Amino acid sequence: MSNTNPTPGGFGPPSQPPQQPAPGYGFPQQSGPGYGYPQAAPGYPAAPPVGYPQAAGYGMPAQPSNGMGTTGLVLGIIGVVCSVTFLLWFFGVILGILAIIFGAIGRGKATRGEATNKGAATAGLVCGIIATVILPLLGFLLFAGIMGGLGAAS
């Protein structure tokens, strides 16, 4: 019962070195340790890279710059609110002028394709015009009407 080549546990038939499968389809021959990517089988070209190659000259598309149109819209809305409040009409006129400037710049950017908010820029431009021209003119006419009515009554 003595065994000249016992297995590591001491039981079973004598241990033999494990046999490697023959190189061929599915079992490429490796020259190094058994980790990493397998080498290409002889006679076959290397696999192409995964994914689609990027065309030369194309990068990430530019992000739209919508800040001018949005600023024009915000200033236009605040300008209209200030123009309606008779005590703040002066600030409304200043904010309306700024809204016209920013709205016109934002609309130009949207026309050139640099921005995507042409509607907001147009709304800012319109609100700026209302805050700068129409509401102060109506306020002046209302004030003149009130003063003319008081002068005619006396």
mmCIF file of C-alpha atoms in Angstrom:
data_model
loop_
_atom_site.group_PDB
_atom_site.id
_atom_site.type_symbol
_atom_site.label_atom_id
_atom_site.label_comp_id
_atom_site.label_asym_id
_atom_site.label_seq_id
_atom_site.Cartn_x
_atom_site.Cartn_y
_atom_site.Cartn_z
ATOM 1 C CA MET A 1 0.000 0.000 0.000
ATOM 2 C CA SER A 2 2.812 2.304 -0.237
ATOM 3 C CA ASN A 3 2.578 4.913 -2.967
ATOM 4 C CA THR A 4 5.667 6.581 -4.277
ATOM 5 C CA ASN A 5 3.810 9.659 -5.637
ATOM 6 C CA PRO A 6 0.848 10.388 -3.363
ATOM 7 C CA THR A 7 -1.529 13.266 -4.066
ATOM 8 C CA PRO A 8 -1.314 16.375 -1.891
ATOM 9 C CA GLY A 9 -4.085 15.113 0.356
ATOM 10 C CA GLY A 10 -2.604 11.645 0.535
ATOM 11 C CA PHE A 11 -5.566 9.892 -1.090
ATOM 12 C CA GLY A 12 -6.316 8.715 -4.619
ATOM 13 C CA PRO A 13 -4.133 7.773 -7.544
ATOM 14 C CA PRO A 14 -0.701 9.258 -7.994
ATOM 15 C CA SER A 15 -0.815 12.886 -9.130
ATOM 16 C CA GLN A 16 0.297 13.790 -12.617
ATOM 17 C CA PRO A 17 0.941 17.271 -13.957
ATOM 18 C CA PRO A 18 -2.174 18.720 -15.615
ATOM 19 C CA GLN A 19 -2.182 18.588 -19.365
ATOM 20 C CA GLN A 20 -2.685 21.775 -21.373
ATOM 21 C CA PRO A 21 -5.137 21.657 -24.286
ATOM 22 C CA ALA A 22 -3.589 21.685 -27.704
ATOM 23 C CA PRO A 23 -3.438 25.110 -29.367
ATOM 24 C CA GLY A 24 -6.124 25.654 -31.935
ATOM 25 C CA TYR A 25 -9.588 27.134 -32.253
ATOM 26 C CA GLY A 26 -10.678 28.502 -28.896
ATOM 27 C CA PHE A 27 -7.398 27.784 -27.149
ATOM 28 C CA PRO A 28 -4.725 30.160 -28.394
ATOM 29 C CA GLN A 29 -1.174 29.445 -27.424
ATOM 30 C CA GLN A 30 0.043 31.697 -24.673
ATOM 31 C CA SER A 31 3.675 32.296 -24.075
ATOM 32 C CA GLY A 32 3.280 33.955 -20.673
ATOM 33 C CA PRO A 33 1.141 33.427 -17.632
ATOM 34 C CA GLY A 34 -2.560 32.633 -18.034
ATOM 35 C CA TYR A 35 -3.996 36.079 -17.479
ATOM 36 C CA GLY A 36 -4.696 39.101 -19.654
ATOM 37 C CA TYR A 37 -6.063 39.146 -23.174
ATOM 38 C CA PRO A 38 -5.334 36.094 -25.322
ATOM 39 C CA GLN A 39 -3.017 36.516 -28.264
ATOM 40 C CA ALA A 40 -4.417 36.356 -31.797
ATOM 41 C CA ALA A 41 -4.405 32.908 -33.333
ATOM 42 C CA PRO A 42 -1.879 32.447 -36.115
ATOM 43 C CA GLY A 43 -3.265 33.084 -39.570
ATOM 44 C CA TYR A 44 -5.973 35.471 -38.416
ATOM 45 C CA PRO A 45 -5.629 39.279 -38.392
ATOM 46 C CA ALA A 46 -6.016 41.156 -35.132
ATOM 47 C CA ALA A 47 -9.566 42.109 -34.203
ATOM 48 C CA PRO A 48 -10.630 45.696 -35.061
ATOM 49 C CA PRO A 49 -11.170 48.095 -32.150
ATOM 50 C CA VAL A 50 -14.560 48.007 -30.498
ATOM 51 C CA GLY A 51 -16.905 50.906 -31.338
ATOM 52 C CA TYR A 52 -16.987 53.303 -34.215
ATOM 53 C CA PRO A 53 -13.931 55.316 -35.177
ATOM 54 C CA GLN A 54 -14.285 59.057 -34.792
ATOM 55 C CA ALA A 55 -14.018 61.056 -37.979
ATOM 56 C CA ALA A 56 -11.132 63.485 -38.137
ATOM 57 C CA GLY A 57 -11.949 67.129 -37.528
ATOM 58 C CA TYR A 58 -15.113 66.552 -35.531
ATOM 59 C CA GLY A 59 -15.213 67.163 -31.827
ATOM 60 C CA MET A 60 -17.881 67.889 -29.299
ATOM 61 C CA PRO A 61 -20.564 70.248 -30.609
ATOM 62 C CA ALA A 62 -20.511 73.730 -29.114
ATOM 63 C CA GLN A 63 -23.015 74.331 -26.346
ATOM 64 C CA PRO A 64 -25.626 76.993 -27.109
ATOM 65 C CA SER A 65 -25.071 80.297 -25.302
ATOM 66 C CA ASN A 66 -28.569 81.283 -24.210
ATOM 67 C CA GLY A 67 -27.487 83.788 -21.564
ATOM 68 C CA MET A 68 -28.135 86.974 -23.518
ATOM 69 C CA GLY A 69 -31.713 86.116 -24.465
ATOM 70 C CA THR A 70 -32.542 84.921 -20.967
ATOM 71 C CA THR A 71 -31.011 88.047 -19.422
ATOM 72 C CA GLY A 72 -33.025 90.226 -21.803
ATOM 73 C CA LEU A 73 -36.226 88.430 -20.826
ATOM 74 C CA VAL A 74 -35.590 88.752 -17.083
ATOM 75 C CA LEU A 75 -34.622 92.435 -17.333
ATOM 76 C CA GLY A 76 -37.635 93.113 -19.550
ATOM 77 C CA ILE A 77 -40.069 91.553 -17.081
ATOM 78 C CA ILE A 78 -38.556 93.407 -14.126
ATOM 79 C CA GLY A 79 -38.544 96.616 -16.195
ATOM 80 C CA VAL A 80 -42.271 96.271 -16.986
ATOM 81 C CA VAL A 81 -43.061 95.693 -13.308
ATOM 82 C CA CYS A 82 -40.989 98.747 -12.302
ATOM 83 C CA SER A 83 -42.592 100.883 -15.028
ATOM 84 C CA VAL A 84 -46.062 99.966 -13.830
ATOM 85 C CA THR A 85 -45.102 101.070 -10.309
ATOM 86 C CA PHE A 86 -45.085 104.835 -10.716
ATOM 87 C CA LEU A 87 -42.478 105.399 -8.012
ATOM 88 C CA LEU A 88 -39.977 103.104 -9.762
ATOM 89 C CA TRP A 89 -40.592 104.170 -13.365
ATOM 90 C CA PHE A 90 -37.033 105.493 -13.713
ATOM 91 C CA PHE A 91 -35.580 102.054 -12.886
ATOM 92 C CA GLY A 92 -38.069 100.505 -15.274
ATOM 93 C CA VAL A 93 -36.780 102.682 -18.126
ATOM 94 C CA ILE A 94 -33.155 101.782 -17.372
ATOM 95 C CA LEU A 95 -33.935 98.063 -17.121
ATOM 96 C CA GLY A 96 -36.015 98.321 -20.295
ATOM 97 C CA ILE A 97 -33.070 99.814 -22.215
ATOM 98 C CA LEU A 98 -30.832 96.991 -20.958
ATOM 99 C CA ALA A 99 -33.500 94.440 -21.921
ATOM 100 C CA ILE A 100 -33.611 95.866 -25.463
ATOM 101 C CA ILE A 101 -29.819 95.564 -25.752
ATOM 102 C CA PHE A 102 -29.587 92.032 -24.347
ATOM 103 C CA GLY A 103 -32.672 90.876 -26.236
ATOM 104 C CA ALA A 104 -31.279 92.160 -29.551
ATOM 105 C CA ILE A 105 -27.905 90.466 -28.945
ATOM 106 C CA GLY A 106 -29.620 87.216 -27.931
ATOM 107 C CA ARG A 107 -31.859 87.323 -30.995
ATOM 108 C CA GLY A 108 -28.818 87.810 -33.234
ATOM 109 C CA LYS A 109 -27.103 84.814 -31.639
ATOM 110 C CA ALA A 110 -30.221 82.699 -32.140
ATOM 111 C CA THR A 111 -30.397 83.753 -35.799
ATOM 112 C CA ARG A 112 -26.759 82.729 -36.325
ATOM 113 C CA GLY A 113 -27.401 79.382 -34.622
ATOM 114 C CA GLU A 114 -25.248 80.095 -31.569
ATOM 115 C CA ALA A 115 -28.276 80.027 -29.224
ATOM 116 C CA THR A 116 -31.539 78.118 -29.087
ATOM 117 C CA ASN A 117 -33.849 80.567 -27.297
ATOM 118 C CA LYS A 118 -35.006 82.932 -30.001
ATOM 119 C CA GLY A 119 -38.457 83.192 -28.402
ATOM 120 C CA ALA A 120 -37.096 84.253 -25.021
ATOM 121 C CA ALA A 121 -34.816 86.827 -26.657
ATOM 122 C CA THR A 122 -37.746 88.229 -28.663
ATOM 123 C CA ALA A 123 -39.938 88.359 -25.559
ATOM 124 C CA GLY A 124 -37.150 90.219 -23.725
ATOM 125 C CA LEU A 125 -36.889 92.686 -26.600
ATOM 126 C CA VAL A 126 -40.657 93.302 -26.594
ATOM 127 C CA CYS A 127 -40.803 93.658 -22.791
ATOM 128 C CA GLY A 128 -37.892 96.102 -22.944
ATOM 129 C CA ILE A 129 -39.691 98.216 -25.537
ATOM 130 C CA ILE A 130 -42.864 98.176 -23.430
ATOM 131 C CA ALA A 131 -40.955 99.131 -20.266
ATOM 132 C CA THR A 132 -38.957 101.880 -21.995
ATOM 133 C CA VAL A 133 -41.455 103.525 -24.337
ATOM 134 C CA ILE A 134 -45.076 102.542 -23.920
ATOM 135 C CA LEU A 135 -45.570 102.480 -20.136
ATOM 136 C CA PRO A 136 -43.744 105.774 -19.452
ATOM 137 C CA LEU A 137 -45.704 107.379 -22.310
ATOM 138 C CA LEU A 138 -48.994 106.109 -20.878
ATOM 139 C CA GLY A 139 -47.928 107.287 -17.416
ATOM 140 C CA PHE A 140 -47.114 110.715 -18.773
ATOM 141 C CA LEU A 141 -50.463 110.926 -20.596
ATOM 142 C CA LEU A 142 -52.305 109.798 -17.461
ATOM 143 C CA PHE A 143 -50.468 112.377 -15.359
ATOM 144 C CA ALA A 144 -51.155 115.121 -17.928
ATOM 145 C CA GLY A 145 -54.816 114.137 -18.069
ATOM 146 C CA ILE A 146 -55.139 114.258 -14.305
ATOM 147 C CA MET A 147 -53.375 117.621 -14.087
ATOM 148 C CA GLY A 148 -55.403 119.030 -16.996
ATOM 149 C CA GLY A 149 -58.624 117.862 -15.400
ATOM 150 C CA LEU A 150 -57.695 119.463 -12.099
ATOM 151 C CA GLY A 151 -56.753 122.756 -13.796
ATOM 152 C CA ALA A 152 -60.022 122.879 -15.786
ATOM 153 C CA ALA A 153 -62.117 122.199 -12.708
ATOM 154 C CA SER A 154 -60.875 125.245 -10.812
#
